PDB file of C-alpha atoms in Angstrom:
ATOM      1  CA  MET O  45       0.008   0.013  -0.014  1.00  0.00           C
ATOM      2  CA  ARG O  46       2.851   2.410   0.922  1.00  0.00           C
ATOM      3  CA  ALA O  47       4.737   1.710  -2.341  1.00  0.00           C
ATOM      4  CA  LEU O  48       1.660   2.332  -4.479  1.00  0.00           C
ATOM      5  CA  THR O  49       0.820   5.515  -2.603  1.00  0.00           C
ATOM      6  CA  GLN O  50       4.425   6.740  -2.945  1.00  0.00           C
ATOM      7  CA  LEU O  51       4.499   5.883  -6.656  1.00  0.00           C
ATOM      8  CA  MET O  52       1.326   7.796  -7.318  1.00  0.00           C
ATOM      9  CA  ARG O  53       2.406  10.794  -5.217  1.00  0.00           C
ATOM     10  CA  HIS O  54       5.851  11.101  -6.836  1.00  0.00           C
ATOM     11  CA  SER O  55       5.056  10.091 -10.414  1.00  0.00           C
ATOM     12  CA  GLY O  56       1.556  11.589 -10.918  1.00  0.00           C
ATOM     13  CA  LEU O  57       0.329   8.318 -12.378  1.00  0.00           C
ATOM     14  CA  ALA O  58      -3.362   7.665 -12.403  1.00  0.00           C
ATOM     15  CA  ILE O  59      -4.444   4.675 -10.345  1.00  0.00           C
ATOM     16  CA  ARG O  60      -5.002   2.425 -13.368  1.00  0.00           C
ATOM     17  CA  ASP O  61      -1.509   3.181 -14.716  1.00  0.00           C
ATOM     18  CA  ALA O  62       0.055   2.714 -11.278  1.00  0.00           C
ATOM     19  CA  VAL O  63      -1.663  -0.540 -10.427  1.00  0.00           C
ATOM     20  CA  THR O  64      -0.826  -2.048 -13.835  1.00  0.00           C
ATOM     21  CA  LEU O  65       2.810  -0.840 -13.756  1.00  0.00           C
ATOM     22  CA  GLU O  66       5.096  -3.458 -15.203  1.00  0.00           C
ATOM     23  CA  ARG O  67       8.490  -4.050 -13.738  1.00  0.00           C
ATOM     24  CA  GLY O  68       9.984  -3.296 -17.135  1.00  0.00           C
ATOM     25  CA  GLU O  69       8.481   0.157 -16.954  1.00  0.00           C
ATOM     26  CA  LEU O  70      10.838   1.003 -14.078  1.00  0.00           C
ATOM     27  CA  VAL O  71      13.966   1.881 -16.128  1.00  0.00           C
ATOM     28  CA  HIS O  72      17.359   2.561 -14.658  1.00  0.00           C
ATOM     29  CA  ASP O  73      18.851   5.608 -16.376  1.00  0.00           C
ATOM     30  CA  THR O  74      22.561   4.740 -15.980  1.00  0.00           C
ATOM     31  CA  LYS O  75      23.667   8.089 -17.356  1.00  0.00           C
ATOM     32  CA  LYS O  76      21.814  10.064 -14.730  1.00  0.00           C
ATOM     33  CA  LYS O  77      21.949   7.310 -12.121  1.00  0.00           C
ATOM     34  CA  ILE O  78      18.211   7.475 -11.492  1.00  0.00           C
ATOM     35  CA  TYR O  79      15.133   5.326 -12.046  1.00  0.00           C
ATOM     36  CA  ARG O  80      12.310   6.444 -14.245  1.00  0.00           C
ATOM     37  CA  VAL O  81       8.793   5.302 -14.833  1.00  0.00           C
ATOM     38  CA  THR O  82       8.339   5.035 -18.589  1.00  0.00           C
ATOM     39  CA  LYS O  83       4.829   4.190 -19.597  1.00  0.00           C
ATOM     40  CA  ALA O  84       2.114   5.103 -22.067  1.00  0.00           C
ATOM     41  CA  ARG O  85      -0.954   6.366 -20.243  1.00  0.00           C
ATOM     42  CA  GLN O  86      -3.856   3.990 -20.688  1.00  0.00           C
ATOM     43  CA  LYS O  87      -6.449   6.733 -20.876  1.00  0.00           C
ATOM     44  CA  THR O  88      -4.667   8.850 -23.561  1.00  0.00           C
ATOM     45  CA  GLY O  89      -1.805   6.702 -24.946  1.00  0.00           C
ATOM     46  CA  THR O  90       0.536   9.621 -24.125  1.00  0.00           C
ATOM     47  CA  PRO O  91       4.038   8.359 -23.413  1.00  0.00           C
ATOM     48  CA  VAL O  92       5.443   9.561 -20.127  1.00  0.00           C
ATOM     49  CA  SER O  93       8.867   9.360 -18.462  1.00  0.00           C
ATOM     50  CA  VAL O  94       9.007  10.476 -14.905  1.00  0.00           C
ATOM     51  CA  PRO O  95      12.096  10.330 -12.610  1.00  0.00           C
ATOM     52  CA  LEU O  96      11.551   8.734  -9.152  1.00  0.00           C
ATOM     53  CA  PRO O  97      13.370   9.474  -5.909  1.00  0.00           C
ATOM     54  CA  PRO O  98      15.825   6.674  -5.305  1.00  0.00           C
ATOM     55  CA  GLU O  99      14.118   5.466  -2.128  1.00  0.00           C
ATOM     56  CA  ILE O 100      10.817   5.168  -3.976  1.00  0.00           C
ATOM     57  CA  ALA O 101      12.424   3.110  -6.801  1.00  0.00           C
ATOM     58  CA  THR O 102      14.059   0.819  -4.261  1.00  0.00           C
ATOM     59  CA  GLU O 103      10.712   0.284  -2.509  1.00  0.00           C
ATOM     60  CA  LEU O 104       8.975  -0.488  -5.788  1.00  0.00           C
ATOM     61  CA  LEU O 105      11.657  -2.975  -6.866  1.00  0.00           C
ATOM     62  CA  ALA O 106      11.189  -4.764  -3.537  1.00  0.00           C
ATOM     63  CA  VAL O 107       7.403  -5.299  -3.920  1.00  0.00           C
ATOM     64  CA  LEU O 108       6.666  -9.027  -4.191  1.00  0.00           C
ATOM     65  CA  ASN O 109       3.238 -10.202  -5.389  1.00  0.00           C
ATOM     66  CA  GLY O 110       3.940 -13.578  -7.021  1.00  0.00           C
ATOM     67  CA  ASN O 111       3.970 -12.137 -10.527  1.00  0.00           C
ATOM     68  CA  PRO O 112       7.311 -11.303 -12.169  1.00  0.00           C
ATOM     69  CA  ARG O 113       5.678  -8.966 -14.756  1.00  0.00           C
ATOM     70  CA  TYR O 114       3.709  -6.544 -12.618  1.00  0.00           C
ATOM     71  CA  VAL O 115       4.670  -4.552  -9.479  1.00  0.00           C
ATOM     72  CA  PHE O 116       1.158  -4.409  -7.821  1.00  0.00           C
ATOM     73  CA  TRP O 117      -1.019  -6.801  -9.799  1.00  0.00           C
ATOM     74  CA  ASN O 118      -0.642 -10.554  -9.486  1.00  0.00           C
ATOM     75  CA  GLY O 119      -2.040 -10.924 -12.984  1.00  0.00           C
ATOM     76  CA  ASN O 120      -5.165 -12.724 -11.862  1.00  0.00           C
ATOM     77  CA  GLY O 121      -8.593 -11.395 -12.654  1.00  0.00           C
ATOM     78  CA  LEU O 122      -9.648  -8.487 -14.786  1.00  0.00           C
ATOM     79  CA  GLU O 123      -7.674  -5.259 -14.839  1.00  0.00           C
ATOM     80  CA  THR O 124     -10.760  -3.260 -13.993  1.00  0.00           C
ATOM     81  CA  SER O 125     -11.347  -5.444 -10.918  1.00  0.00           C
ATOM     82  CA  VAL O 126      -7.826  -4.988  -9.551  1.00  0.00           C
ATOM     83  CA  VAL O 127      -8.084  -1.206 -10.072  1.00  0.00           C
ATOM     84  CA  THR O 128     -11.438  -1.115  -8.237  1.00  0.00           C
ATOM     85  CA  ASN O 129      -9.969  -3.191  -5.345  1.00  0.00           C
ATOM     86  CA  TRP O 130      -6.987  -0.866  -5.006  1.00  0.00           C
ATOM     87  CA  GLN O 131      -9.249   2.199  -5.115  1.00  0.00           C
ATOM     88  CA  HIS O 132     -11.293   0.749  -2.322  1.00  0.00           C
ATOM     89  CA  ASP O 133      -8.197  -0.106  -0.270  1.00  0.00           C
ATOM     90  CA  LEU O 134      -6.780   3.387  -0.714  1.00  0.00           C
ATOM     91  CA  ARG O 135     -10.039   5.121   0.200  1.00  0.00           C
ATOM     92  CA  THR O 136     -10.168   2.990   3.360  1.00  0.00           C
ATOM     93  CA  LEU O 137      -6.632   4.058   4.184  1.00  0.00           C
ATOM     94  CA  PHE O 138      -7.412   7.730   3.576  1.00  0.00           C
ATOM     95  CA  ARG O 139     -10.546   7.594   5.753  1.00  0.00           C
ATOM     96  CA  ALA O 140      -8.556   5.981   8.527  1.00  0.00           C
ATOM     97  CA  ALA O 141      -5.849   8.664   8.152  1.00  0.00           C
ATOM     98  CA  PHE O 142      -8.005  11.803   7.579  1.00  0.00           C
ATOM     99  CA  GLY O 143     -11.430  10.864   8.940  1.00  0.00           C
ATOM    100  CA  LYS O 144     -14.453   9.251   7.455  1.00  0.00           C
ATOM    101  CA  ASP O 145     -15.708  12.394   5.725  1.00  0.00           C
ATOM    102  CA  THR O 146     -12.477  13.071   3.896  1.00  0.00           C
ATOM    103  CA  HIS O 147     -12.618  14.129   0.267  1.00  0.00           C
ATOM    104  CA  PHE O 148      -8.999  12.793  -0.230  1.00  0.00           C
ATOM    105  CA  THR O 149      -8.996  10.209  -3.039  1.00  0.00           C
ATOM    106  CA  PRO O 150      -6.385   8.437  -5.005  1.00  0.00           C
ATOM    107  CA  HIS O 151      -6.652  11.197  -7.682  1.00  0.00           C
ATOM    108  CA  CYS O 152      -5.448  13.724  -5.085  1.00  0.00           C
ATOM    109  CA  LEU O 153      -1.990  12.054  -5.231  1.00  0.00           C
ATOM    110  CA  ARG O 154      -1.794  13.069  -8.962  1.00  0.00           C
ATOM    111  CA  ASP O 155      -2.719  16.618  -7.929  1.00  0.00           C
ATOM    112  CA  THR O 156      -0.075  16.587  -5.253  1.00  0.00           C
ATOM    113  CA  ALA O 157       2.656  15.661  -7.798  1.00  0.00           C
ATOM    114  CA  ALA O 158       1.465  18.256 -10.307  1.00  0.00           C
ATOM    115  CA  VAL O 159       1.321  21.055  -7.741  1.00  0.00           C
ATOM    116  CA  GLU O 160       4.795  20.157  -6.509  1.00  0.00           C
ATOM    117  CA  TRP O 161       6.152  20.287 -10.064  1.00  0.00           C
ATOM    118  CA  LEU O 162       4.491  23.608 -10.744  1.00  0.00           C
ATOM    119  CA  SER O 163       5.708  25.006  -7.440  1.00  0.00           C
ATOM    120  CA  ALA O 164       9.240  23.981  -8.357  1.00  0.00           C
ATOM    121  CA  GLY O 165       8.930  26.048 -11.485  1.00  0.00           C
ATOM    122  CA  ILE O 166       8.487  23.209 -13.935  1.00  0.00           C
ATOM    123  CA  HIS O 167       6.344  24.313 -16.839  1.00  0.00           C
ATOM    124  CA  TRP O 168       3.177  22.283 -17.159  1.00  0.00           C
ATOM    125  CA  ARG O 169       4.071  21.261 -20.712  1.00  0.00           C
ATOM    126  CA  LYS O 170       7.000  19.347 -19.271  1.00  0.00           C
ATOM    127  CA  PHE O 171       4.816  16.990 -17.342  1.00  0.00           C
ATOM    128  CA  LYS O 172       2.390  15.457 -19.804  1.00  0.00           C
ATOM    129  CA  ILE O 173       1.182  13.064 -17.133  1.00  0.00           C
ATOM    130  CA  ALA O 174      -1.124  15.480 -15.270  1.00  0.00           C
ATOM    131  CA  ARG O 175      -2.051  17.756 -18.188  1.00  0.00           C
ATOM    132  CA  HIS O 176      -5.567  18.239 -19.347  1.00  0.00           C
ATOM    133  CA  THR O 177      -6.722  18.561 -22.929  1.00  0.00           C
ATOM    134  CA  SER O 178      -7.290  22.254 -22.452  1.00  0.00           C
ATOM    135  CA  VAL O 179      -4.708  24.652 -21.041  1.00  0.00           C
ATOM    136  CA  LYS O 180      -7.494  26.495 -19.253  1.00  0.00           C
ATOM    137  CA  THR O 181      -8.484  23.400 -17.395  1.00  0.00           C
ATOM    138  CA  THR O 182      -4.947  22.822 -16.169  1.00  0.00           C
ATOM    139  CA  GLU O 183      -4.658  26.471 -15.076  1.00  0.00           C
ATOM    140  CA  LYS O 184      -7.990  26.308 -13.267  1.00  0.00           C
ATOM    141  CA  SER O 185      -7.208  22.961 -11.632  1.00  0.00           C
ATOM    142  CA  TYR O 186      -3.768  23.811 -10.236  1.00  0.00           C
ATOM    143  CA  ALA O 187      -3.416  27.598 -10.007  1.00  0.00           C
ATOM    144  CA  PRO O 188      -4.982  27.913  -6.560  1.00  0.00           C
ATOM    145  CA  TRP O 189      -2.312  25.731  -4.955  1.00  0.00           C
ATOM    146  CA  VAL O 190       0.791  27.102  -6.667  1.00  0.00           C
ATOM    147  CA  THR O 191       2.412  29.604  -4.371  1.00  0.00           C
ATOM    148  CA  ALA O 192       5.682  29.920  -6.290  1.00  0.00           C
ATOM    149  CA  ASP O 193       6.187  31.875  -9.498  1.00  0.00           C
ATOM    150  CA  ARG O 194       3.064  31.225 -11.567  1.00  0.00           C
ATOM    151  CA  THR O 195       4.934  31.432 -14.904  1.00  0.00           C
ATOM    152  CA  GLY O 196       4.598  27.690 -15.189  1.00  0.00           C
ATOM    153  CA  LEU O 197       0.870  28.036 -15.759  1.00  0.00           C
ATOM    154  CA  THR O 198       1.067  30.280 -18.789  1.00  0.00           C
ATOM    155  CA  HIS O 199       1.092  29.294 -22.400  1.00  0.00           C
TER     156      HIS O 199
END
């Protein structure tokens, strides 16, 4: 549970992309000495490549689930079922942590990653993973939380 939460929080992956992450999509960039998640988003087909903090990569590589292909999915059952099960488990975790009336959902982890990137001055066009089809939607979604220079939200 911790590894999945950390992956989503640091990579901005949607829950379906995170839960179905294949071990081969954790790529070691030997030049930069970092691990990256390289994956095509299932919803849009957009290819993404996101660096991960070393401790998160180490934690992901250590996850054992009985399936050598996937990090979080044992390969049994339908993909939609495993995603639904993980959504339920994460919501249970968030209610235990923040209270039963919390509005914190797995999608909030994507927002956390995007806001952190924008706050660090990374232009939204650099992180395809959390972008919306419309620039206006991205601006509206993330502008309220960005306290750093807002130039990252402009065209």
